[in-house]
Structure formats: C-alpha cells, structure tokens
Amino acid sequence: MAAPITVHRPSDSGGRRVCVRTAGIDRDLGIAFSDVDVEEFLRRAGLPEGAAILDDPGWVEWRGGREWGTG
C-alpha cells in the first residue's frame, strides 16, 4: 500500500506540492517550502503528530528525495 501523504518533487521555486489520500481521493494540501509548512498542512488535515511521521515511509512518500529545493 502506498503512503497516504505525498510530498512531490521541488518546483523551480523550491516549493513542494503536498497531497494526502483519504477514502481513495487525493487532496491537495498546498505548496510547502519547509518541513514546518508540511507539518502545518498535516495538522490542518487532522494529523497533529505531523512532525513525528515526516520520516516514516509508511506515512510519507518524498518524491525526488527528502531535500528541499533552493529555487
């Protein structure tokens, strides 16, 4: 089973689209520029333990690696 949270590859601006899959539907949470942004998106989606799951591949798939783009 794929991870329910996807952090996509960095764009030219360095931001990464963050999506969550629930009930078989992908929902776009926004563009993140740091782990703090991802954590906030996950908190708003009802996952207050967002910081604790960022490095868990069962929860989060980091497309293009874990590093942030520089823009």
PDB file as gemmi writes it, atoms N, CA and C in Angstrom:
CRYST1    1.000    1.000    1.000  90.00  90.00  90.00 P 1                      
ATOM      1  N   MET A   1       0.837  -1.184   0.000  1.00  0.00           N  
ATOM      2  CA  MET A   1       0.000   0.000   0.000  1.00  0.00           C  
ATOM      3  C   MET A   1       0.880   1.246   0.000  1.00  0.00           C  
ATOM      4  N   ALA A   2       0.545   2.215  -0.804  1.00  0.00           N  
ATOM      5  CA  ALA A   2       1.311   3.458  -0.900  1.00  0.00           C  
ATOM      6  C   ALA A   2       1.071   4.327   0.329  1.00  0.00           C  
ATOM      7  N   ALA A   3       2.058   5.154   0.634  1.00  0.00           N  
ATOM      8  CA  ALA A   3       1.938   6.093   1.741  1.00  0.00           C  
ATOM      9  C   ALA A   3       0.776   7.056   1.466  1.00  0.00           C  
ATOM     10  N   PRO A   4      -0.004   7.412   2.494  1.00  0.00           N  
ATOM     11  CA  PRO A   4      -1.148   8.292   2.265  1.00  0.00           C  
ATOM     12  C   PRO A   4      -0.779   9.761   2.030  1.00  0.00           C  
ATOM     13  N   ILE A   5       0.457  10.144   2.347  1.00  0.00           N  
ATOM     14  CA  ILE A   5       0.889  11.533   2.170  1.00  0.00           C  
ATOM     15  C   ILE A   5       2.008  11.556   1.143  1.00  0.00           C  
ATOM     16  N   THR A   6       1.895  12.451   0.161  1.00  0.00           N  
ATOM     17  CA  THR A   6       2.924  12.588  -0.860  1.00  0.00           C  
ATOM     18  C   THR A   6       3.452  14.012  -0.847  1.00  0.00           C  
ATOM     19  N   VAL A   7       4.788  14.135  -0.758  1.00  0.00           N  
ATOM     20  CA  VAL A   7       5.447  15.428  -0.914  1.00  0.00           C  
ATOM     21  C   VAL A   7       6.162  15.331  -2.260  1.00  0.00           C  
ATOM     22  N   HIS A   8       5.678  16.092  -3.225  1.00  0.00           N  
ATOM     23  CA  HIS A   8       6.165  16.000  -4.592  1.00  0.00           C  
ATOM     24  C   HIS A   8       7.534  16.652  -4.754  1.00  0.00           C  
ATOM     25  N   ARG A   9       8.143  16.410  -5.910  1.00  0.00           N  
ATOM     26  CA  ARG A   9       9.452  16.983  -6.236  1.00  0.00           C  
ATOM     27  C   ARG A   9       9.421  18.505  -6.117  1.00  0.00           C  
ATOM     28  N   PRO A  10      10.567  19.114  -5.765  1.00  0.00           N  
ATOM     29  CA  PRO A  10      10.615  20.578  -5.695  1.00  0.00           C  
ATOM     30  C   PRO A  10      10.355  21.206  -7.068  1.00  0.00           C  
ATOM     31  N   SER A  11       9.602  22.296  -7.070  1.00  0.00           N  
ATOM     32  CA  SER A  11       9.368  23.060  -8.293  1.00  0.00           C  
ATOM     33  C   SER A  11      10.549  24.005  -8.504  1.00  0.00           C  
ATOM     34  N   ASP A  12      10.517  24.762  -9.572  1.00  0.00           N  
ATOM     35  CA  ASP A  12      11.578  25.735  -9.826  1.00  0.00           C  
ATOM     36  C   ASP A  12      11.702  26.756  -8.698  1.00  0.00           C  
ATOM     37  N   SER A  13      10.597  27.023  -8.008  1.00  0.00           N  
ATOM     38  CA  SER A  13      10.612  27.988  -6.903  1.00  0.00           C  
ATOM     39  C   SER A  13      11.116  27.367  -5.605  1.00  0.00           C  
ATOM     40  N   GLY A  14      11.296  26.040  -5.598  1.00  0.00           N  
ATOM     41  CA  GLY A  14      11.733  25.343  -4.391  1.00  0.00           C  
ATOM     42  C   GLY A  14      10.595  24.778  -3.572  1.00  0.00           C  
ATOM     43  N   GLY A  15       9.357  25.186  -3.881  1.00  0.00           N  
ATOM     44  CA  GLY A  15       8.199  24.668  -3.160  1.00  0.00           C  
ATOM     45  C   GLY A  15       7.846  23.261  -3.614  1.00  0.00           C  
ATOM     46  N   ARG A  16       7.193  22.541  -2.721  1.00  0.00           N  
ATOM     47  CA  ARG A  16       6.783  21.166  -2.998  1.00  0.00           C  
ATOM     48  C   ARG A  16       5.300  21.015  -2.711  1.00  0.00           C  
ATOM     49  N   ARG A  17       4.560  20.487  -3.688  1.00  0.00           N  
ATOM     50  CA  ARG A  17       3.134  20.225  -3.502  1.00  0.00           C  
ATOM     51  C   ARG A  17       2.976  19.076  -2.509  1.00  0.00           C  
ATOM     52  N   VAL A  18       2.035  19.231  -1.590  1.00  0.00           N  
ATOM     53  CA  VAL A  18       1.761  18.216  -0.575  1.00  0.00           C  
ATOM     54  C   VAL A  18       0.334  17.738  -0.760  1.00  0.00           C  
ATOM     55  N   CYS A  19       0.168  16.417  -0.875  1.00  0.00           N  
ATOM     56  CA  CYS A  19      -1.158  15.815  -1.069  1.00  0.00           C  
ATOM     57  C   CYS A  19      -1.373  14.725  -0.034  1.00  0.00           C  
ATOM     58  N   VAL A  20      -2.622  14.508   0.317  1.00  0.00           N  
ATOM     59  CA  VAL A  20      -2.978  13.414   1.214  1.00  0.00           C  
ATOM     60  C   VAL A  20      -4.100  12.623   0.555  1.00  0.00           C  
ATOM     61  N   ARG A  21      -4.018  11.295   0.677  1.00  0.00           N  
ATOM     62  CA  ARG A  21      -5.037  10.410   0.100  1.00  0.00           C  
ATOM     63  C   ARG A  21      -5.893   9.867   1.245  1.00  0.00           C  
ATOM     64  N   THR A  22      -7.191  10.170   1.156  1.00  0.00           N  
ATOM     65  CA  THR A  22      -8.153   9.633   2.113  1.00  0.00           C  
ATOM     66  C   THR A  22      -9.359   9.138   1.341  1.00  0.00           C  
ATOM     67  N   ALA A  23      -9.869   8.008   1.746  1.00  0.00           N  
ATOM     68  CA  ALA A  23     -11.037   7.397   1.102  1.00  0.00           C  
ATOM     69  C   ALA A  23     -10.840   7.277  -0.405  1.00  0.00           C  
ATOM     70  N   GLY A  24      -9.585   7.005  -0.828  1.00  0.00           N  
ATOM     71  CA  GLY A  24      -9.292   6.809  -2.235  1.00  0.00           C  
ATOM     72  C   GLY A  24      -9.215   8.071  -3.069  1.00  0.00           C  
ATOM     73  N   ILE A  25      -9.249   9.222  -2.415  1.00  0.00           N  
ATOM     74  CA  ILE A  25      -9.217  10.501  -3.128  1.00  0.00           C  
ATOM     75  C   ILE A  25      -7.995  11.302  -2.689  1.00  0.00           C  
ATOM     76  N   ASP A  26      -7.226  11.821  -3.681  1.00  0.00           N  
ATOM     77  CA  ASP A  26      -6.091  12.681  -3.375  1.00  0.00           C  
ATOM     78  C   ASP A  26      -6.582  14.101  -3.154  1.00  0.00           C  
ATOM     79  N   ARG A  27      -6.130  14.686  -2.057  1.00  0.00           N  
ATOM     80  CA  ARG A  27      -6.499  16.069  -1.741  1.00  0.00           C  
ATOM     81  C   ARG A  27      -5.225  16.896  -1.662  1.00  0.00           C  
ATOM     82  N   ASP A  28      -5.187  17.988  -2.398  1.00  0.00           N  
ATOM     83  CA  ASP A  28      -4.044  18.892  -2.423  1.00  0.00           C  
ATOM     84  C   ASP A  28      -4.086  19.756  -1.167  1.00  0.00           C  
ATOM     85  N   LEU A  29      -3.013  19.706  -0.366  1.00  0.00           N  
ATOM     86  CA  LEU A  29      -2.972  20.496   0.859  1.00  0.00           C  
ATOM     87  C   LEU A  29      -2.285  21.842   0.666  1.00  0.00           C  
ATOM     88  N   GLY A  30      -1.480  21.974  -0.391  1.00  0.00           N  
ATOM     89  CA  GLY A  30      -0.815  23.241  -0.655  1.00  0.00           C  
ATOM     90  C   GLY A  30       0.633  23.046  -1.060  1.00  0.00           C  
ATOM     91  N   ILE A  31       1.346  24.169  -1.161  1.00  0.00           N  
ATOM     92  CA  ILE A  31       2.758  24.176  -1.532  1.00  0.00           C  
ATOM     93  C   ILE A  31       3.574  24.473  -0.279  1.00  0.00           C  
ATOM     94  N   ALA A  32       4.484  23.583   0.042  1.00  0.00           N  
ATOM     95  CA  ALA A  32       5.343  23.748   1.215  1.00  0.00           C  
ATOM     96  C   ALA A  32       6.744  24.164   0.786  1.00  0.00           C  
ATOM     97  N   PHE A  33       7.367  24.990   1.607  1.00  0.00           N  
ATOM     98  CA  PHE A  33       8.735  25.427   1.370  1.00  0.00           C  
ATOM     99  C   PHE A  33       9.684  24.938   2.461  1.00  0.00           C  
ATOM    100  N   SER A  34       9.136  24.202   3.442  1.00  0.00           N  
ATOM    101  CA  SER A  34       9.948  23.671   4.538  1.00  0.00           C  
ATOM    102  C   SER A  34       9.159  22.584   5.261  1.00  0.00           C  
ATOM    103  N   ASP A  35       9.859  21.864   6.130  1.00  0.00           N  
ATOM    104  CA  ASP A  35       9.182  20.859   6.959  1.00  0.00           C  
ATOM    105  C   ASP A  35       8.086  21.504   7.798  1.00  0.00           C  
ATOM    106  N   VAL A  36       8.327  22.713   8.275  1.00  0.00           N  
ATOM    107  CA  VAL A  36       7.332  23.404   9.105  1.00  0.00           C  
ATOM    108  C   VAL A  36       6.032  23.577   8.334  1.00  0.00           C  
ATOM    109  N   ASP A  37       6.132  23.921   7.054  1.00  0.00           N  
ATOM    110  CA  ASP A  37       4.924  24.049   6.225  1.00  0.00           C  
ATOM    111  C   ASP A  37       4.202  22.711   6.103  1.00  0.00           C  
ATOM    112  N   VAL A  38       4.952  21.642   5.850  1.00  0.00           N  
ATOM    113  CA  VAL A  38       4.343  20.309   5.730  1.00  0.00           C  
ATOM    114  C   VAL A  38       3.647  19.947   7.034  1.00  0.00           C  
ATOM    115  N   GLU A  39       4.314  20.171   8.166  1.00  0.00           N  
ATOM    116  CA  GLU A  39       3.721  19.874   9.470  1.00  0.00           C  
ATOM    117  C   GLU A  39       2.410  20.632   9.674  1.00  0.00           C  
ATOM    118  N   GLU A  40       2.377  21.906   9.266  1.00  0.00           N  
ATOM    119  CA  GLU A  40       1.153  22.707   9.409  1.00  0.00           C  
ATOM    120  C   GLU A  40       0.040  22.160   8.518  1.00  0.00           C  
ATOM    121  N   PHE A  41       0.360  21.791   7.289  1.00  0.00           N  
ATOM    122  CA  PHE A  41      -0.656  21.204   6.409  1.00  0.00           C  
ATOM    123  C   PHE A  41      -1.223  19.926   7.026  1.00  0.00           C  
ATOM    124  N   LEU A  42      -0.349  19.095   7.579  1.00  0.00           N  
ATOM    125  CA  LEU A  42      -0.811  17.840   8.178  1.00  0.00           C  
ATOM    126  C   LEU A  42      -1.646  18.104   9.421  1.00  0.00           C  
ATOM    127  N   ARG A  43      -1.268  19.108  10.208  1.00  0.00           N  
ATOM    128  CA  ARG A  43      -2.058  19.467  11.393  1.00  0.00           C  
ATOM    129  C   ARG A  43      -3.466  19.895  10.963  1.00  0.00           C  
ATOM    130  N   ARG A  44      -3.533  20.728   9.928  1.00  0.00           N  
ATOM    131  CA  ARG A  44      -4.832  21.187   9.428  1.00  0.00           C  
ATOM    132  C   ARG A  44      -5.661  20.039   8.867  1.00  0.00           C  
ATOM    133  N   ALA A  45      -4.985  18.992   8.368  1.00  0.00           N  
ATOM    134  CA  ALA A  45      -5.684  17.815   7.826  1.00  0.00           C  
ATOM    135  C   ALA A  45      -6.071  16.828   8.928  1.00  0.00           C  
ATOM    136  N   GLY A  46      -5.760  17.182  10.188  1.00  0.00           N  
ATOM    137  CA  GLY A  46      -6.160  16.328  11.303  1.00  0.00           C  
ATOM    138  C   GLY A  46      -5.086  15.378  11.789  1.00  0.00           C  
ATOM    139  N   LEU A  47      -3.831  15.616  11.403  1.00  0.00           N  
ATOM    140  CA  LEU A  47      -2.720  14.780  11.848  1.00  0.00           C  
ATOM    141  C   LEU A  47      -1.768  15.609  12.710  1.00  0.00           C  
ATOM    142  N   PRO A  48      -2.114  15.861  13.962  1.00  0.00           N  
ATOM    143  CA  PRO A  48      -1.307  16.732  14.810  1.00  0.00           C  
ATOM    144  C   PRO A  48       0.100  16.205  15.081  1.00  0.00           C  
ATOM    145  N   GLU A  49       0.330  14.920  14.852  1.00  0.00           N  
ATOM    146  CA  GLU A  49       1.662  14.352  15.062  1.00  0.00           C  
ATOM    147  C   GLU A  49       2.504  14.435  13.789  1.00  0.00           C  
ATOM    148  N   GLY A  50       2.216  15.386  12.932  1.00  0.00           N  
ATOM    149  CA  GLY A  50       2.882  15.525  11.642  1.00  0.00           C  
ATOM    150  C   GLY A  50       4.384  15.459  11.699  1.00  0.00           C  
ATOM    151  N   ALA A  51       5.014  16.144  12.642  1.00  0.00           N  
ATOM    152  CA  ALA A  51       6.471  16.155  12.739  1.00  0.00           C  
ATOM    153  C   ALA A  51       7.014  14.753  12.983  1.00  0.00           C  
ATOM    154  N   ALA A  52       6.290  13.956  13.724  1.00  0.00           N  
ATOM    155  CA  ALA A  52       6.749  12.616  14.074  1.00  0.00           C  
ATOM    156  C   ALA A  52       6.675  11.635  12.908  1.00  0.00           C  
ATOM    157  N   ILE A  53       5.881  11.946  11.882  1.00  0.00           N  
ATOM    158  CA  ILE A  53       5.708  10.991  10.784  1.00  0.00           C  
ATOM    159  C   ILE A  53       6.434  11.384   9.506  1.00  0.00           C  
ATOM    160  N   LEU A  54       7.064  12.553   9.471  1.00  0.00           N  
ATOM    161  CA  LEU A  54       7.701  13.017   8.239  1.00  0.00           C  
ATOM    162  C   LEU A  54       8.735  12.046   7.685  1.00  0.00           C  
ATOM    163  N   ASP A  55       9.462  11.356   8.545  1.00  0.00           N  
ATOM    164  CA  ASP A  55      10.490  10.421   8.087  1.00  0.00           C  
ATOM    165  C   ASP A  55      10.025   8.974   8.067  1.00  0.00           C  
ATOM    166  N   ASP A  56       8.727   8.764   8.220  1.00  0.00           N  
ATOM    167  CA  ASP A  56       8.167   7.408   8.205  1.00  0.00           C  
ATOM    168  C   ASP A  56       7.628   7.106   6.809  1.00  0.00           C  
ATOM    169  N   PRO A  57       8.304   6.228   6.038  1.00  0.00           N  
ATOM    170  CA  PRO A  57       7.857   5.937   4.668  1.00  0.00           C  
ATOM    171  C   PRO A  57       6.486   5.266   4.607  1.00  0.00           C  
ATOM    172  N   GLY A  58       6.007   4.758   5.719  1.00  0.00           N  
ATOM    173  CA  GLY A  58       4.657   4.216   5.757  1.00  0.00           C  
ATOM    174  C   GLY A  58       3.600   5.314   5.711  1.00  0.00           C  
ATOM    175  N   TRP A  59       3.991   6.519   6.075  1.00  0.00           N  
ATOM    176  CA  TRP A  59       3.096   7.666   6.074  1.00  0.00           C  
ATOM    177  C   TRP A  59       3.370   8.641   4.937  1.00  0.00           C  
ATOM    178  N   VAL A  60       4.664   8.932   4.687  1.00  0.00           N  
ATOM    179  CA  VAL A  60       5.025  10.000   3.748  1.00  0.00           C  
ATOM    180  C   VAL A  60       5.947   9.483   2.649  1.00  0.00           C  
ATOM    181  N   GLU A  61       5.568   9.734   1.416  1.00  0.00           N  
ATOM    182  CA  GLU A  61       6.422   9.451   0.267  1.00  0.00           C  
ATOM    183  C   GLU A  61       7.023  10.778  -0.192  1.00  0.00           C  
ATOM    184  N   TRP A  62       8.351  10.868  -0.156  1.00  0.00           N  
ATOM    185  CA  TRP A  62       9.071  12.055  -0.611  1.00  0.00           C  
ATOM    186  C   TRP A  62       9.531  11.809  -2.030  1.00  0.00           C  
ATOM    187  N   ARG A  63       8.852  12.366  -2.996  1.00  0.00           N  
ATOM    188  CA  ARG A  63       9.247  12.197  -4.397  1.00  0.00           C  
ATOM    189  C   ARG A  63      10.408  13.138  -4.700  1.00  0.00           C  
ATOM    190  N   GLY A  64      11.461  12.584  -5.265  1.00  0.00           N  
ATOM    191  CA  GLY A  64      12.629  13.387  -5.557  1.00  0.00           C  
ATOM    192  C   GLY A  64      13.564  13.524  -4.370  1.00  0.00           C  
ATOM    193  N   GLY A  65      13.343  12.749  -3.312  1.00  0.00           N  
ATOM    194  CA  GLY A  65      14.209  12.787  -2.142  1.00  0.00           C  
ATOM    195  C   GLY A  65      13.700  13.733  -1.066  1.00  0.00           C  
ATOM    196  N   ARG A  66      14.356  13.681   0.052  1.00  0.00           N  
ATOM    197  CA  ARG A  66      13.931  14.421   1.247  1.00  0.00           C  
ATOM    198  C   ARG A  66      14.434  15.864   1.265  1.00  0.00           C  
ATOM    199  N   GLU A  67      15.390  16.193   0.402  1.00  0.00           N  
ATOM    200  CA  GLU A  67      15.996  17.530   0.391  1.00  0.00           C  
ATOM    201  C   GLU A  67      15.049  18.561  -0.203  1.00  0.00           C  
ATOM    202  N   TRP A  68      15.155  19.791   0.286  1.00  0.00           N  
ATOM    203  CA  TRP A  68      14.347  20.899  -0.234  1.00  0.00           C  
ATOM    204  C   TRP A  68      15.102  21.594  -1.342  1.00  0.00           C  
ATOM    205  N   GLY A  69      14.372  22.050  -2.354  1.00  0.00           N  
ATOM    206  CA  GLY A  69      14.980  22.789  -3.462  1.00  0.00           C  
ATOM    207  C   GLY A  69      15.451  24.160  -2.998  1.00  0.00           C  
ATOM    208  N   THR A  70      16.324  24.737  -3.772  1.00  0.00           N  
ATOM    209  CA  THR A  70      16.853  26.057  -3.422  1.00  0.00           C  
ATOM    210  C   THR A  70      16.247  27.175  -4.263  1.00  0.00           C  
ATOM    211  N   GLY A  71      15.436  26.808  -5.256  1.00  0.00           N  
ATOM    212  CA  GLY A  71      14.748  27.809  -6.044  1.00  0.00           C  
ATOM    213  C   GLY A  71      15.482  28.325  -7.171  1.00  0.00           C  
TER     214      GLY A  71                                                      
END                                                                             
